[in-house]
Amino acid sequence: MNQNFQLAACAEMMWQKKPIEWRVEYLNELGFGVGLWHLGNHDIKILESIDANYTIVNGYLEGRLADDEGADMLLKSVSETIEVGKRLSIDRYNLHGTALGEEGIPIWQHDEVSKRMWVKAEDTLNRICDLAEKEVVVCTLENLNFLDHPGCPFASTSDVLTLVSSVNRPELRMNLDLYHTQIGDGDLIRWCEKCLPWIGEVQVADNPGRFEPGTGEINFKAVAKALFDMNYRGPVALEAYAKGNEEEALLAFKEAFTM
């Protein structure tokens, strides 16, 4: 069998009692790309010394899409994060509708998004695309779910697809998180079809529990085959906790997404 997807895993969700550099080195040894959440949590000099394939990082520490003050904060934060990320050769930076606080709770909550907020969000994303074009990187906008992230603006799969397709620039892609889509929408394969032209990364975890494929209700082998048949060959990242043994979790993920 030939592996055709670019497989990665979130280092911060694996082996949580181990130092981050140990996790990065081991993921690299196992042949996986390495995803990170916040660069500010780590010693960049140490990460820089490890010859790993850093695939994606949270692209900001503060800010939001849909108001003037938040947009300026977001642009500044993205710019600063890219400067640090260059040291690790990261070329994909993840965004959300607003910064998230403790346990993923949105800092700026809006249950309803006005037309004015939509217009401002598109303007902010175009500004981010201008920055990304200059820096030769890609930003991804990730969908979330409202159970884990209540009141997060532009969180649904539909909202993210609408924004990314409206901006329609190569510097902005979707981070299609199928764990969140399953909770918020279901119908994963048809969402993959709808989002396909704008997908920059697919993230996976089973539901319930946010564990590896095979531990919950999602038929990830069917999803993987559908993505393969759609000719998607881009990044697929495990953003999940291990239900038991991390090596077994990574093996289950690799088996599900190897064609």
Tab-separated table of C-alpha atoms in Angstrom, residues 1-258:
chain	number	residue	atom	x	y	z
A	1	MET	CA	0.000	0.000	0.000
A	2	ASN	CA	1.270	3.465	-0.852
A	3	GLN	CA	0.842	6.394	1.479
A	4	ASN	CA	-0.527	9.293	-0.526
A	5	PHE	CA	-1.603	11.780	2.106
A	6	GLN	CA	0.910	13.965	3.940
A	7	LEU	CA	0.471	12.677	7.486
A	8	ALA	CA	1.203	14.740	10.576
A	9	ALA	CA	0.223	14.796	14.235
A	10	CYS	CA	-0.201	17.471	16.874
A	11	ALA	CA	2.789	17.096	19.205
A	12	GLU	CA	1.071	18.898	22.065
A	13	MET	CA	-1.662	16.244	22.326
A	14	MET	CA	0.701	13.243	22.398
A	15	TRP	CA	2.858	11.986	25.333
A	16	GLN	CA	1.874	14.979	27.445
A	17	LYS	CA	4.215	14.072	30.310
A	18	LYS	CA	7.224	14.152	27.973
A	19	PRO	CA	9.158	17.326	27.035
A	20	ILE	CA	7.993	18.852	23.763
A	21	GLU	CA	11.393	18.296	22.119
A	22	TRP	CA	11.158	14.561	22.883
A	23	ARG	CA	7.707	14.418	21.274
A	24	VAL	CA	8.875	16.324	18.193
A	25	GLU	CA	11.906	14.096	17.730
A	26	TYR	CA	9.887	10.925	18.154
A	27	LEU	CA	7.141	11.980	15.747
A	28	ASN	CA	9.821	12.840	13.234
A	29	GLU	CA	11.487	9.460	13.798
A	30	LEU	CA	8.136	7.752	13.162
A	31	GLY	CA	7.791	9.627	9.869
A	32	PHE	CA	5.107	12.147	10.801
A	33	GLY	CA	5.015	15.875	10.258
A	34	VAL	CA	4.730	17.892	13.452
A	35	GLY	CA	1.866	20.249	14.258
A	36	LEU	CA	2.077	22.715	17.143
A	37	TRP	CA	-0.402	24.958	18.907
A	38	HIS	CA	1.320	28.051	20.342
A	39	LEU	CA	4.953	28.783	19.559
A	40	GLY	CA	5.066	31.071	22.586
A	41	ASN	CA	4.819	28.034	24.863
A	42	HIS	CA	8.125	26.567	23.678
A	43	ASP	CA	11.849	27.242	23.513
A	44	ILE	CA	12.267	27.991	19.817
A	45	LYS	CA	16.034	27.465	19.949
A	46	ILE	CA	15.478	23.871	21.027
A	47	LEU	CA	12.811	23.231	18.386
A	48	GLU	CA	15.035	24.889	15.795
A	49	SER	CA	17.813	22.413	16.569
A	50	ILE	CA	15.570	19.443	15.668
A	51	ASP	CA	15.449	18.537	11.987
A	52	ALA	CA	11.668	18.012	11.925
A	53	ASN	CA	8.965	18.839	9.393
A	54	TYR	CA	6.896	21.446	11.249
A	55	THR	CA	3.644	21.499	9.306
A	56	ILE	CA	1.267	23.953	10.993
A	57	VAL	CA	1.035	26.231	14.014
A	58	ASN	CA	-1.585	28.471	15.548
A	59	GLY	CA	-0.945	31.678	13.637
A	60	TYR	CA	-1.761	34.246	16.307
A	61	LEU	CA	-2.021	34.860	20.039
A	62	GLU	CA	-4.711	37.533	20.077
A	63	GLY	CA	-7.253	39.287	17.882
A	64	ARG	CA	-10.383	38.521	15.904
A	65	LEU	CA	-11.815	38.901	12.419
A	66	ALA	CA	-14.897	41.075	12.635
A	67	ASP	CA	-14.142	44.444	14.265
A	68	ASP	CA	-11.523	47.120	13.683
A	69	GLU	CA	-9.617	46.804	16.952
A	70	GLY	CA	-9.605	43.009	16.848
A	71	ALA	CA	-8.513	42.950	13.206
A	72	ASP	CA	-5.527	45.196	13.894
A	73	MET	CA	-4.558	43.019	16.864
A	74	LEU	CA	-4.877	39.890	14.731
A	75	LEU	CA	-2.751	41.252	11.870
A	76	LYS	CA	-0.011	42.285	14.269
A	77	SER	CA	-0.088	38.926	16.024
A	78	VAL	CA	-0.016	36.945	12.764
A	79	SER	CA	2.926	38.997	11.530
A	80	GLU	CA	4.865	38.380	14.738
A	81	THR	CA	4.074	34.660	14.678
A	82	ILE	CA	5.263	34.307	11.082
A	83	GLU	CA	8.591	35.910	12.019
A	84	VAL	CA	9.114	33.289	14.724
A	85	GLY	CA	7.786	30.506	12.499
A	86	LYS	CA	10.392	31.262	9.833
A	87	ARG	CA	13.000	29.845	12.183
A	88	LEU	CA	11.222	26.479	11.990
A	89	SER	CA	10.440	26.746	8.243
A	90	ILE	CA	6.693	26.722	8.981
A	91	ASP	CA	4.601	27.751	5.988
A	92	ARG	CA	1.037	27.152	7.290
A	93	TYR	CA	-0.560	29.304	10.015
A	94	ASN	CA	-3.933	28.518	11.521
A	95	LEU	CA	-6.663	31.056	12.348
A	96	HIS	CA	-10.096	31.168	14.002
A	97	GLY	CA	-12.884	33.726	14.100
A	98	THR	CA	-11.577	34.940	17.434
A	99	ALA	CA	-8.806	34.135	19.847
A	100	LEU	CA	-9.599	31.305	22.245
A	101	GLY	CA	-9.052	31.426	25.984
A	102	GLU	CA	-8.779	28.741	28.639
A	103	GLU	CA	-10.213	25.367	27.577
A	104	GLY	CA	-10.965	26.772	24.121
A	105	ILE	CA	-13.624	29.246	25.235
A	106	PRO	CA	-13.820	32.144	22.734
A	107	ILE	CA	-12.651	35.446	24.164
A	108	TRP	CA	-15.043	37.415	21.924
A	109	GLN	CA	-18.392	35.620	21.823
A	110	HIS	CA	-21.198	36.345	19.359
A	111	ASP	CA	-24.106	33.954	18.925
A	112	GLU	CA	-25.299	35.901	15.883
A	113	VAL	CA	-23.063	37.357	13.195
A	114	SER	CA	-24.288	40.543	11.526
A	115	LYS	CA	-23.844	41.476	7.879
A	116	ARG	CA	-21.392	44.168	8.955
A	117	MET	CA	-19.304	41.541	10.751
A	118	TRP	CA	-19.238	39.394	7.598
A	119	VAL	CA	-17.958	42.328	5.544
A	120	LYS	CA	-15.311	43.162	8.132
A	121	ALA	CA	-14.199	39.526	8.396
A	122	GLU	CA	-13.665	39.327	4.636
A	123	ASP	CA	-11.682	42.578	4.721
A	124	THR	CA	-9.511	41.268	7.570
A	125	LEU	CA	-8.842	38.027	5.740
A	126	ASN	CA	-7.833	39.917	2.614
A	127	ARG	CA	-5.372	41.927	4.708
A	128	ILE	CA	-4.008	38.665	6.108
A	129	CYS	CA	-3.694	37.316	2.563
A	130	ASP	CA	-1.672	40.388	1.589
A	131	LEU	CA	0.695	39.642	4.463
A	132	ALA	CA	0.820	35.920	3.639
A	133	GLU	CA	1.563	36.659	-0.021
A	134	LYS	CA	4.462	38.887	0.989
A	135	GLU	CA	5.840	36.264	3.369
A	136	VAL	CA	5.163	33.333	0.968
A	137	VAL	CA	3.071	31.406	3.490
A	138	VAL	CA	-0.506	30.130	3.677
A	139	CYS	CA	-3.038	30.847	6.392
A	140	THR	CA	-5.829	28.408	7.153
A	141	LEU	CA	-9.171	29.188	8.757
A	142	GLU	CA	-10.387	26.334	10.956
A	143	ASN	CA	-13.968	25.361	11.681
A	144	LEU	CA	-14.864	24.618	15.305
A	145	ASN	CA	-17.949	23.320	17.104
A	146	PHE	CA	-20.256	25.217	19.406
A	147	LEU	CA	-20.295	22.618	22.187
A	148	ASP	CA	-16.573	22.970	22.832
A	149	HIS	CA	-16.328	26.616	21.686
A	150	PRO	CA	-19.645	28.340	22.523
A	151	GLY	CA	-20.342	31.669	20.856
A	152	CYS	CA	-17.347	31.530	18.518
A	153	PRO	CA	-18.111	33.646	15.435
A	154	PHE	CA	-17.549	32.038	12.014
A	155	ALA	CA	-17.046	28.619	13.600
A	156	SER	CA	-19.322	26.361	11.579
A	157	THR	CA	-18.062	24.438	8.571
A	158	SER	CA	-20.511	26.387	6.425
A	159	ASP	CA	-19.319	29.776	7.724
A	160	VAL	CA	-15.662	28.943	7.188
A	161	LEU	CA	-16.325	27.666	3.687
A	162	THR	CA	-18.316	30.803	2.871
A	163	LEU	CA	-15.539	33.106	4.069
A	164	VAL	CA	-12.661	31.251	2.425
A	165	SER	CA	-14.469	30.794	-0.883
A	166	SER	CA	-15.583	34.455	-0.882
A	167	VAL	CA	-12.034	35.699	-0.347
A	168	ASN	CA	-10.871	33.053	-2.850
A	169	ARG	CA	-7.148	33.691	-2.666
A	170	PRO	CA	-4.427	31.015	-2.636
A	171	GLU	CA	-2.980	32.460	0.567
A	172	LEU	CA	-6.147	31.471	2.479
A	173	ARG	CA	-7.330	27.869	2.715
A	174	MET	CA	-9.626	25.879	4.985
A	175	ASN	CA	-8.388	23.797	7.855
A	176	LEU	CA	-11.243	21.305	7.633
A	177	ASP	CA	-11.423	19.757	11.092
A	178	LEU	CA	-13.615	16.690	10.732
A	179	TYR	CA	-13.954	16.197	14.477
A	180	HIS	CA	-15.649	19.587	14.727
A	181	THR	CA	-17.661	18.994	11.561
A	182	GLN	CA	-18.969	15.707	12.942
A	183	ILE	CA	-20.242	17.413	16.102
A	184	GLY	CA	-21.648	20.463	14.347
A	185	ASP	CA	-22.884	19.101	11.044
A	186	GLY	CA	-22.185	15.438	10.332
A	187	ASP	CA	-22.309	14.351	6.674
A	188	LEU	CA	-18.508	14.381	6.502
A	189	ILE	CA	-17.922	13.087	2.988
A	190	ARG	CA	-20.279	15.599	1.402
A	191	TRP	CA	-18.625	18.401	3.378
A	192	CYS	CA	-15.275	17.199	2.056
A	193	GLU	CA	-16.686	17.433	-1.474
A	194	LYS	CA	-18.021	20.953	-0.910
A	195	CYS	CA	-14.831	22.209	0.682
A	196	LEU	CA	-12.363	20.382	-1.567
A	197	PRO	CA	-11.275	23.333	-3.783
A	198	TRP	CA	-10.285	25.332	-0.694
A	199	ILE	CA	-8.861	22.698	1.667
A	200	GLY	CA	-5.364	23.432	2.937
A	201	GLU	CA	-5.366	20.748	5.613
A	202	VAL	CA	-7.690	18.099	7.011
A	203	GLN	CA	-7.575	17.447	10.745
A	204	VAL	CA	-9.033	14.347	12.332
A	205	ALA	CA	-10.094	12.920	15.682
A	206	ASP	CA	-12.880	10.495	16.452
A	207	ASN	CA	-16.041	11.403	18.321
A	208	PRO	CA	-16.918	11.168	21.164
A	209	GLY	CA	-13.736	11.660	23.151
A	210	ARG	CA	-11.457	13.307	20.576
A	211	PHE	CA	-9.355	10.166	20.345
A	212	GLU	CA	-7.718	8.452	17.366
A	213	PRO	CA	-9.635	6.884	14.454
A	214	GLY	CA	-11.394	3.668	15.347
A	215	THR	CA	-12.380	4.690	18.864
A	216	GLY	CA	-15.693	6.370	18.069
A	217	GLU	CA	-18.507	6.736	15.579
A	218	ILE	CA	-16.657	8.038	12.502
A	219	ASN	CA	-15.801	5.652	9.675
A	220	PHE	CA	-12.460	7.246	8.856
A	221	LYS	CA	-11.471	4.568	6.353
A	222	ALA	CA	-14.502	5.539	4.277
A	223	VAL	CA	-13.681	9.230	4.662
A	224	ALA	CA	-10.059	8.614	3.647
A	225	LYS	CA	-11.110	6.649	0.570
A	226	ALA	CA	-13.524	9.415	-0.415
A	227	LEU	CA	-10.808	12.076	-0.074
A	228	PHE	CA	-8.421	9.898	-2.079
A	229	ASP	CA	-11.024	9.371	-4.791
A	230	MET	CA	-11.516	13.162	-4.922
A	231	ASN	CA	-7.761	13.392	-5.661
A	232	TYR	CA	-6.965	15.122	-2.402
A	233	ARG	CA	-3.299	14.482	-1.583
A	234	GLY	CA	-2.649	17.263	0.897
A	235	PRO	CA	-1.935	17.272	4.629
A	236	VAL	CA	-3.994	15.136	6.997
A	237	ALA	CA	-3.191	15.731	10.650
A	238	LEU	CA	-4.135	13.791	13.753
A	239	GLU	CA	-5.272	16.395	16.269
A	240	ALA	CA	-6.385	13.913	18.883
A	241	TYR	CA	-5.525	12.447	22.251
A	242	ALA	CA	-4.496	8.807	22.477
A	243	LYS	CA	-7.156	6.713	24.159
A	244	GLY	CA	-4.441	4.360	25.351
A	245	ASN	CA	-0.997	3.953	23.854
A	246	GLU	CA	0.259	6.791	21.635
A	247	GLU	CA	2.106	4.512	19.248
A	248	GLU	CA	-1.057	2.443	18.739
A	249	ALA	CA	-3.057	5.646	18.203
A	250	LEU	CA	-0.636	6.816	15.514
A	251	LEU	CA	-0.711	3.401	13.882
A	252	ALA	CA	-4.531	3.456	13.774
A	253	PHE	CA	-4.394	6.918	12.197
A	254	LYS	CA	-1.806	5.834	9.634
A	255	GLU	CA	-3.749	2.716	8.728
A	256	ALA	CA	-6.967	4.703	8.245
A	257	PHE	CA	-5.278	7.209	5.934
A	258	THR	CA	-3.010	4.945	3.910
